[in-house]
Coordinates of N, CA and C in Angstrom, one line a residue:
X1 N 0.9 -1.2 0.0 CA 0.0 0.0 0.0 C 0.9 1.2 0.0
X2 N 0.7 2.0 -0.9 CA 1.6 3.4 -0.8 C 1.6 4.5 -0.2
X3 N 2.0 5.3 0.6 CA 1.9 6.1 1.6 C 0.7 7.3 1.3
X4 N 0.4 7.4 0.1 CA -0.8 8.5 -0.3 C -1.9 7.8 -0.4
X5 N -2.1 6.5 -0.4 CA -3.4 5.4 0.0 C -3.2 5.5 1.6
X6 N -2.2 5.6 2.3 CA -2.4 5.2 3.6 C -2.9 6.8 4.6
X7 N -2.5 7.3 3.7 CA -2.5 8.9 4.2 C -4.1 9.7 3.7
X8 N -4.7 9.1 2.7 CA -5.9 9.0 2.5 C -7.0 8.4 3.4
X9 N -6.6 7.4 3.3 CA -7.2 6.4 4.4 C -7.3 7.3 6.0
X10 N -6.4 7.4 6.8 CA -6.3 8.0 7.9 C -6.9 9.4 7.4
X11 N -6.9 10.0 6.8 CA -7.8 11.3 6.5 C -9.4 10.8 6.7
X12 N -9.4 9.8 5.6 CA -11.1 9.6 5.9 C -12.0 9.1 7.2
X13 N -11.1 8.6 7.9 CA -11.1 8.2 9.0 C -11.2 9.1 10.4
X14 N -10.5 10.0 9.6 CA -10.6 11.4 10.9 C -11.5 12.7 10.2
X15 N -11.9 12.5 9.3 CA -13.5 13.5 8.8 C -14.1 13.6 10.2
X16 N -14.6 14.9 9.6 CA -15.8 14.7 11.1 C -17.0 15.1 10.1
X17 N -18.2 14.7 10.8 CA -19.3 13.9 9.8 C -20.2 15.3 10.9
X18 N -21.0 15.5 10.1 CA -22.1 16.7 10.3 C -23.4 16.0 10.9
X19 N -24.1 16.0 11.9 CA -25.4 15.4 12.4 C -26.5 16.7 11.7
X20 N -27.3 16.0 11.5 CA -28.5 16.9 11.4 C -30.0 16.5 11.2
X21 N -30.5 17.5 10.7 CA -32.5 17.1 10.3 C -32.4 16.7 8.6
X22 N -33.0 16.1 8.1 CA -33.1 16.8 6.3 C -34.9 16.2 6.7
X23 N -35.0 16.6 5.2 CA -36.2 16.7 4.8 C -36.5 16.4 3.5
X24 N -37.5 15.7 3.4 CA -38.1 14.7 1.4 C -39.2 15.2 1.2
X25 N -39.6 15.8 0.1 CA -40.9 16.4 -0.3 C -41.3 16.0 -1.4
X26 N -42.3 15.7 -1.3 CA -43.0 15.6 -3.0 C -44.0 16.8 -3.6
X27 N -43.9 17.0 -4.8 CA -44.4 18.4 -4.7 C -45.5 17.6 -5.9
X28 N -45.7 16.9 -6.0 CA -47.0 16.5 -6.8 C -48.3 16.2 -5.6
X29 N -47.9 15.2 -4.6 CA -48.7 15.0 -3.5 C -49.0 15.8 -2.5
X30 N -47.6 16.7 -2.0 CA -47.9 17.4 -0.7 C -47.1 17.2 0.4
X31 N -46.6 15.6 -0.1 CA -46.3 14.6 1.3 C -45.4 15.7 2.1
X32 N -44.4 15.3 3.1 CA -43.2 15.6 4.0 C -42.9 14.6 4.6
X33 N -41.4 14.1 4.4 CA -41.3 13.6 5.4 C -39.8 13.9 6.1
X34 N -39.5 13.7 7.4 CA -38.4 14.4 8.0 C -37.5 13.5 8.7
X35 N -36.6 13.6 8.9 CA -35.8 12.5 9.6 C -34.1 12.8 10.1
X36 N -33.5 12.0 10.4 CA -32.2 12.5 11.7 C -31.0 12.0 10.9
X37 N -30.3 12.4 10.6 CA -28.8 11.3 10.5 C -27.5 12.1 11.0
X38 N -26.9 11.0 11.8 CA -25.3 11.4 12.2 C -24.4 12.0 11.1
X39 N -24.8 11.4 10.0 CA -23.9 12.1 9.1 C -24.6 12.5 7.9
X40 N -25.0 13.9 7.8 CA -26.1 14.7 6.7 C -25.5 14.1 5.4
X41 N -24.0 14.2 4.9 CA -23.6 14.2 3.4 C -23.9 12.7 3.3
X42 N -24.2 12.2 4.0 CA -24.5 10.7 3.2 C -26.3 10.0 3.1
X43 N -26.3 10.8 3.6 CA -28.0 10.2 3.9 C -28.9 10.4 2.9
X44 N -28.7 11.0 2.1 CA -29.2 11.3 0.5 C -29.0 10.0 -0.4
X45 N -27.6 9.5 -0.1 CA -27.4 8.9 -1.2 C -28.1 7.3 -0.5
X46 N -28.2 7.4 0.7 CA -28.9 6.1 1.3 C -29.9 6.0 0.9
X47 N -30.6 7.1 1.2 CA -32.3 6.9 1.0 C -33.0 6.7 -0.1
X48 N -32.0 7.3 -1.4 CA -32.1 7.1 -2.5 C -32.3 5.7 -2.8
X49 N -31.1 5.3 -2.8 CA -30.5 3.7 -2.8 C -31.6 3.1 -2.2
X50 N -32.0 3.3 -1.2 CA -33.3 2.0 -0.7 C -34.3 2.6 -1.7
X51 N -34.8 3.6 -2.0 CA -35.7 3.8 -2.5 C -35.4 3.0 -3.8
X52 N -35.0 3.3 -4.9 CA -34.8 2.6 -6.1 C -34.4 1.1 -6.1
X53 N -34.5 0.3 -5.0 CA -34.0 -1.0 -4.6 C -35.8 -1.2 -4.4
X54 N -36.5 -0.4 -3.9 CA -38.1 -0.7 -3.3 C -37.9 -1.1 -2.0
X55 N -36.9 -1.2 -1.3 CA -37.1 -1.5 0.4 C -36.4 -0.9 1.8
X56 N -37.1 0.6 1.1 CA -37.2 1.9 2.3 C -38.3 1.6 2.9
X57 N -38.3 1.5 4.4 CA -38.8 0.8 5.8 C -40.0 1.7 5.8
X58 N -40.3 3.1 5.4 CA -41.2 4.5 5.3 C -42.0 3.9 4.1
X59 N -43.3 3.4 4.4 CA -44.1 2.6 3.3 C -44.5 4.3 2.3
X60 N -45.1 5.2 3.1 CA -45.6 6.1 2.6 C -44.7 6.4 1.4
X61 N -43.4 6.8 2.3 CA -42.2 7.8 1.0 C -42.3 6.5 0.0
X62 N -42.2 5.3 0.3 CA -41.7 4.4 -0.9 C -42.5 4.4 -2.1
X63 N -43.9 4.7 -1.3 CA -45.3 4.6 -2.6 C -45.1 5.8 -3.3
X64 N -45.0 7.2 -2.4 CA -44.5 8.4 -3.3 C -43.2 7.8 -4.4
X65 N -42.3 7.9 -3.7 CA -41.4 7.0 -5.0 C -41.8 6.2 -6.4
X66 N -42.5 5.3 -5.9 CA -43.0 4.5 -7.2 C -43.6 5.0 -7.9
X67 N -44.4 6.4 -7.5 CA -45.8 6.7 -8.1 C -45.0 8.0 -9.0
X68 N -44.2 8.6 -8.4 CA -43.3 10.0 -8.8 C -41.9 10.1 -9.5
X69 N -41.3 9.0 -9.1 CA -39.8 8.3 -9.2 C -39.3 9.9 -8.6
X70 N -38.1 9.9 -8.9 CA -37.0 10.5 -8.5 C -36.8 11.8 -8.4
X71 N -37.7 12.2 -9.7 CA -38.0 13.8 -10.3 C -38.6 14.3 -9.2
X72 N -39.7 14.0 -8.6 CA -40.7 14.1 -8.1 C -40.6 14.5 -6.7
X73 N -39.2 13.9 -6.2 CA -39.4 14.2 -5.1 C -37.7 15.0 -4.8
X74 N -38.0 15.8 -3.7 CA -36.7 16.8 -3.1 C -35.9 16.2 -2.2
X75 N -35.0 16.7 -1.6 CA -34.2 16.4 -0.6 C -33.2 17.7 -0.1
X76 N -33.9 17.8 1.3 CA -33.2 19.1 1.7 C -32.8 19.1 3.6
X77 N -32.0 19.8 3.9 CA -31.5 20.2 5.1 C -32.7 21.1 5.9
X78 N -32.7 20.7 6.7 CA -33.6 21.4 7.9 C -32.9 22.2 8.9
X79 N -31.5 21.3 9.5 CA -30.7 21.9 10.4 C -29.8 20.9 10.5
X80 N -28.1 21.5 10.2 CA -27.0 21.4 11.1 C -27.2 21.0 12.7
X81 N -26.6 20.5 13.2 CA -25.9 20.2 15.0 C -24.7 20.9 14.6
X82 N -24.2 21.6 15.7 CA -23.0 21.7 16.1 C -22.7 20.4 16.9
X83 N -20.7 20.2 17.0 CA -20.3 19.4 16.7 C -20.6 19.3 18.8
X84 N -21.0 17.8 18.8 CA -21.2 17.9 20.2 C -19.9 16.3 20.7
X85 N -19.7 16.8 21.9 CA -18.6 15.6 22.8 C -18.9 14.2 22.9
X86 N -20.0 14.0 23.1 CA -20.6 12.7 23.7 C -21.3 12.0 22.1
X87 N -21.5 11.2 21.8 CA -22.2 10.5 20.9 C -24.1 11.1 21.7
X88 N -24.1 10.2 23.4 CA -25.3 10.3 23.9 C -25.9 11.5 23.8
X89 N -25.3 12.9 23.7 CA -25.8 13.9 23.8 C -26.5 14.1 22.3
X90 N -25.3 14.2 21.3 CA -25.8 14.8 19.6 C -27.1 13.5 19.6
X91 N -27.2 12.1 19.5 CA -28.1 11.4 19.5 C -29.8 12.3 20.1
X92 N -29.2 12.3 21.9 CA -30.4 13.2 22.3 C -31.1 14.6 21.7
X93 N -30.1 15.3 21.5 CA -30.5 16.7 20.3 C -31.2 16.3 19.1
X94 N -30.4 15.3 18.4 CA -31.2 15.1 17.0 C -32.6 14.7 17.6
X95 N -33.1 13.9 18.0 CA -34.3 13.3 18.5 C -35.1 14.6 18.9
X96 N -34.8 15.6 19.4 CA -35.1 16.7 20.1 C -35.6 17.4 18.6
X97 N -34.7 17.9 18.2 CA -34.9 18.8 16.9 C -35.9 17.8 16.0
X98 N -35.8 16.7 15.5 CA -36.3 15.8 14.9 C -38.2 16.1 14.8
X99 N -38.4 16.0 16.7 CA -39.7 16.1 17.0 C -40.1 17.7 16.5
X100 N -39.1 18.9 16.6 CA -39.7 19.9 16.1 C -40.1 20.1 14.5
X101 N -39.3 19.6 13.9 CA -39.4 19.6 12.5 C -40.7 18.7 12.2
X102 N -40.3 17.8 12.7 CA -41.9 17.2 12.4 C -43.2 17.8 12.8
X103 N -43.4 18.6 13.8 CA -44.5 19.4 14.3 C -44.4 20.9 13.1
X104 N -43.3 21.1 13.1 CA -42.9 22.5 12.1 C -43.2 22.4 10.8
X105 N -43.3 21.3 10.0 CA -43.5 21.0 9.2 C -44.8 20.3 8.6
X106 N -45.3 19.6 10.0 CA -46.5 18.8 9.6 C -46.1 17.7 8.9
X107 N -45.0 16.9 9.1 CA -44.6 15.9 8.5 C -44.3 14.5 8.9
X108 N -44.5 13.9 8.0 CA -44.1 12.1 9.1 C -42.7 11.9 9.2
X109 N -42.3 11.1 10.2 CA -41.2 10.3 10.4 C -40.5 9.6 9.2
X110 N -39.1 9.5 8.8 CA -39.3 8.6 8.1 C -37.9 7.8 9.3

């Protein structure tokens, strides 16, 4: 392995990963739905991926999906976390913020 693979490696390893809210919208239906991840830049390309596979656990978003495909629906940020010490705490906040966006928004869980 060559020192600019190994020095890559140890870089990606020490990223520090963004927590936050995002948010999925379909703008043909209305729907919303809102949800938490430890790490914002990746949660897009997950949910995607389940969705185009058909087995995203959120029956509602999945039927929006099938019925809209991809065009159809959005994907956006609600709120950053600042970077917290504890795993237990950022976990506790998301869950916190989580519940507001879903009241704020009038949207389901996904």
């Amino acid at each position: 392995m060559s020192i600019d693979r190994k020095g890559a490696i140890a870089a990606y390893k020490e990223r520090k990963t963004v927590a936050g809210i995002y948010v999925v919208r379909c703008a043909a239906s209305g729907e919303t739905w809102v949800g938490l991840a430890p790490n914002l830049e990746t949660v897009q390309n997950r949910t995607w991926f389940t969705l185009r596979q058909g087995s995203h656990p959120c029956r509602s978003l999945q039927a929006a999906w099938n019925s809209h495909g991809e065009a159809g629906l959005t994907f956006g940020e609600c709120e950053r976390l600042e970077d917290e010490e504890t795993a237990y705490v950022r976990n506790a906040l998301l869950k916190e913020r989580m519940l507001h966006w879903l009241a704020e928004l009038k949207a389901e869980a996904i």
